[in-house]
XYZ file of C-alpha atoms in Angstrom:
271
model
C 47.357 -20.331 52.523
C 46.242 -23.103 48.958
C 48.366 -25.533 47.075
C 48.771 -25.391 43.548
C 50.722 -28.091 40.866
C 50.907 -27.141 37.302
C 51.514 -29.881 34.864
C 51.842 -28.995 31.166
C 52.083 -30.740 28.049
C 54.583 -29.404 25.473
C 55.094 -29.192 22.051
C 52.278 -26.420 21.181
C 52.017 -25.729 24.738
C 54.858 -25.017 26.692
C 56.837 -25.022 23.144
C 56.795 -23.282 19.878
C 54.900 -25.216 17.219
C 57.325 -23.646 14.446
C 60.490 -23.378 16.473
C 60.420 -25.392 19.688
C 60.911 -22.672 22.237
C 60.397 -21.956 25.389
C 61.435 -18.308 25.721
C 58.286 -16.186 25.925
C 57.021 -18.744 29.165
C 59.992 -18.429 31.314
C 58.586 -15.113 32.999
C 55.826 -16.996 34.688
C 58.435 -20.170 34.780
C 60.324 -18.387 37.208
C 56.971 -16.736 38.357
C 56.173 -20.635 39.593
C 59.125 -21.237 41.184
C 58.814 -18.252 42.939
C 56.363 -19.282 44.491
C 57.380 -23.015 44.568
C 54.768 -24.123 42.891
C 55.515 -27.751 41.002
C 55.723 -27.798 37.829
C 55.823 -31.111 36.008
C 56.089 -32.037 32.141
C 54.080 -34.300 30.734
C 54.738 -35.637 27.351
C 55.155 -38.529 24.973
C 59.207 -37.750 24.763
C 61.442 -40.369 26.002
C 63.113 -39.558 29.668
C 66.150 -38.770 27.227
C 64.688 -36.253 25.366
C 62.770 -34.663 28.588
C 66.056 -35.155 30.829
C 68.193 -32.037 28.767
C 65.040 -29.276 28.779
C 64.008 -30.075 32.539
C 67.962 -29.073 33.102
C 67.706 -26.469 30.525
C 64.737 -25.242 33.181
C 66.011 -26.097 35.816
C 62.939 -28.108 37.028
C 63.870 -30.298 39.829
C 60.025 -31.904 40.416
C 58.999 -35.278 38.899
C 58.114 -34.668 35.418
C 56.061 -37.692 32.569
C 57.258 -39.177 29.718
C 55.953 -41.110 26.832
C 52.309 -40.066 27.454
C 52.338 -41.497 30.759
C 53.576 -44.887 30.740
C 56.386 -43.591 33.360
C 57.260 -41.231 35.744
C 60.246 -39.562 36.961
C 60.681 -38.733 39.957
C 64.254 -36.841 41.507
C 65.634 -38.582 44.646
C 65.525 -35.746 46.367
C 62.006 -35.164 45.735
C 60.768 -38.547 46.743
C 62.771 -38.043 49.854
C 61.410 -34.883 50.661
C 57.671 -36.312 49.548
C 58.599 -39.574 51.842
C 57.832 -41.373 48.855
C 57.063 -44.923 49.083
C 60.332 -47.151 46.855
C 59.253 -50.366 47.527
C 57.110 -50.071 44.032
C 59.697 -47.554 42.217
C 62.883 -48.785 40.100
C 66.128 -47.264 40.703
C 67.383 -44.981 38.021
C 70.818 -43.689 39.769
C 69.789 -40.327 40.323
C 66.239 -40.965 39.131
C 63.556 -43.266 40.449
C 61.382 -44.399 38.166
C 58.107 -45.093 38.908
C 56.349 -47.311 35.821
C 52.608 -47.064 35.137
C 52.156 -50.403 33.330
C 54.738 -52.072 31.565
C 58.673 -51.677 30.950
C 59.487 -52.040 27.096
C 61.271 -54.911 27.185
C 58.509 -57.035 28.507
C 56.381 -54.589 25.503
C 58.733 -55.644 23.407
C 58.408 -59.563 24.001
C 55.098 -59.468 23.778
C 55.039 -57.965 20.455
C 57.672 -60.096 19.095
C 55.401 -63.478 19.972
C 52.420 -61.436 19.059
C 53.485 -60.643 15.879
C 52.313 -63.217 12.992
C 52.897 -61.563 9.405
C 52.341 -58.341 10.437
C 54.422 -55.525 8.332
C 55.019 -53.500 11.211
C 59.189 -52.437 11.998
C 59.451 -51.253 15.411
C 61.946 -49.462 16.691
C 64.234 -52.519 18.336
C 64.078 -53.843 15.284
C 65.751 -49.759 13.442
C 68.888 -48.734 13.965
C 69.621 -44.674 14.416
C 69.605 -43.761 10.811
C 66.492 -45.581 9.761
C 64.880 -43.474 12.345
C 66.447 -40.581 11.095
C 65.153 -41.597 7.230
C 61.443 -42.033 8.930
C 61.277 -38.594 11.669
C 63.598 -36.465 9.663
C 65.161 -35.576 13.263
C 68.605 -35.139 13.673
C 71.327 -37.969 14.749
C 71.150 -36.614 18.370
C 67.780 -36.228 18.739
C 66.656 -39.430 16.597
C 69.633 -41.408 19.266
C 67.121 -39.870 22.575
C 63.919 -40.964 20.815
C 65.127 -44.148 20.464
C 66.258 -44.736 24.602
C 62.302 -46.099 25.736
C 61.582 -47.069 28.423
C 57.989 -48.402 28.226
C 56.152 -47.833 24.646
C 57.377 -49.710 20.865
C 56.929 -47.307 18.794
C 56.120 -49.330 15.054
C 55.945 -47.751 11.699
C 53.545 -49.775 9.685
C 52.311 -49.767 6.074
C 49.905 -46.341 5.737
C 46.994 -48.558 4.885
C 47.343 -50.189 8.775
C 46.231 -53.234 7.462
C 46.669 -56.121 10.452
C 46.733 -54.039 12.837
C 42.830 -53.519 14.523
C 43.503 -58.178 15.193
C 47.302 -57.333 16.802
C 45.710 -54.793 18.614
C 43.923 -58.126 20.169
C 46.529 -59.498 20.919
C 48.009 -56.991 22.782
C 44.818 -57.053 24.372
C 45.172 -59.739 26.438
C 48.818 -58.819 27.989
C 46.444 -55.682 28.864
C 48.681 -53.243 26.098
C 47.745 -51.710 24.008
C 47.889 -49.996 20.049
C 47.702 -46.349 20.037
C 47.742 -44.440 16.534
C 49.399 -41.086 16.098
C 50.946 -39.053 13.587
C 53.340 -41.323 11.829
C 53.846 -44.436 14.532
C 51.700 -46.672 16.518
C 52.311 -47.069 19.434
C 52.199 -50.224 22.190
C 52.026 -49.350 25.762
C 50.064 -50.505 28.813
C 46.646 -49.770 29.602
C 47.429 -45.448 30.976
C 47.486 -42.392 30.182
C 48.568 -38.945 30.830
C 45.184 -38.948 33.054
C 46.687 -41.645 35.632
C 50.046 -40.553 36.158
C 48.469 -36.471 36.501
C 46.357 -38.654 39.495
C 49.466 -40.268 41.050
C 51.507 -37.359 41.061
C 48.552 -34.881 42.587
C 48.248 -38.259 45.092
C 51.578 -37.536 47.078
C 51.624 -34.125 46.861
C 47.652 -34.215 48.894
C 49.594 -37.223 51.371
C 52.951 -34.595 51.436
C 50.786 -31.161 52.587
C 47.839 -32.915 54.281
C 45.268 -30.884 52.125
C 44.156 -29.893 48.145
C 46.067 -29.458 45.832
C 44.216 -26.841 43.653
C 45.456 -28.295 39.506
C 46.097 -26.827 36.848
C 46.681 -28.379 33.160
C 48.087 -27.442 29.919
C 46.872 -29.109 26.788
C 46.204 -28.756 23.167
C 45.550 -32.418 21.369
C 43.071 -35.359 21.793
C 46.311 -36.612 23.698
C 45.858 -33.867 26.281
C 42.193 -34.743 26.862
C 42.696 -36.933 30.170
C 45.262 -34.878 31.908
C 42.691 -32.024 31.078
C 39.955 -33.574 32.688
C 42.215 -34.777 36.448
C 42.251 -31.371 37.153
C 40.898 -28.483 38.469
C 42.256 -26.119 36.074
C 42.185 -26.952 32.247
C 43.885 -24.586 29.726
C 43.384 -25.639 26.039
C 46.032 -23.653 23.961
C 45.305 -22.580 19.888
C 46.349 -24.154 17.360
C 48.471 -22.729 14.407
C 45.550 -21.458 12.972
C 43.965 -20.281 16.094
C 41.784 -23.177 16.234
C 40.905 -24.671 20.094
C 40.326 -27.956 20.440
C 36.613 -28.922 22.053
C 35.248 -31.708 23.605
C 32.353 -32.653 26.086
C 33.756 -33.414 28.672
C 35.186 -30.276 29.151
C 33.077 -27.706 31.879
C 34.637 -24.039 32.490
C 38.334 -24.501 31.002
C 40.060 -21.949 29.798
C 41.585 -20.929 26.338
C 44.486 -19.201 26.141
C 44.633 -16.051 23.782
C 47.956 -17.390 21.635
C 49.799 -20.652 21.119
C 52.627 -22.065 21.901
C 54.651 -19.896 24.522
C 53.843 -16.559 24.386
C 50.026 -17.303 25.142
C 51.022 -20.287 27.992
C 52.805 -17.462 30.319
C 49.568 -15.528 29.910
C 47.612 -18.211 30.961
C 49.557 -20.003 33.628
C 48.918 -16.227 35.295
C 45.326 -16.185 34.775
C 44.920 -19.864 35.873
C 46.550 -18.363 38.851
C 44.874 -15.398 39.571
C 41.287 -16.993 38.923
């Protein structure tokens, strides 16, 4: 019997753009659970932000936070899959697999190399500061600040000094990624690295290859989509799709968000 594993982005993929709802995806999630197919959430969100969603959806599988910088492995799962914990970090009910530097290491390097750069990091902000520049609720802002392996930087619009700062970070095997609102300091890792790491654990346990499926909608998801057997590209709210020459034979979901996610997962499993 073919073994499957499904990896998915959240915002604009499993979750709707406009209301962040996953309701339309629930039948497909229930089908995965009934067939014992793991559903691994892969997002730029923090562990604190994602833990609540996993609890709501009753997901007992690992999940990937902060763009692949840290993987959360539930302890019962680690025990079942006979995962070596010698390189993992104990976090109570979970083991954490860091794919690069922990946040404390990152903050030390950022502080030592800041010089005259005009950025302000999350570590220097209050919850009220984060609310003011993001529009998040107090609860959401608090969870967004609980980071394990990345540091967002608020930089003046012209990005002055960012290229030189990125060069300094590179010496320490860190990278500076420009997002929509923030620059992000993180290790040289990505969503694709985390997908390959987890697939290796599944394949080792089952003693056979696992057919992998991934769903995403943005450039940030490309390396994840290229790391699997079946890539599903989700449409943007305007109906357009991300395109990349490196994606071959990918599926296109018919609708954006949770509704399209449901149809795409069912189609990918049928294929």
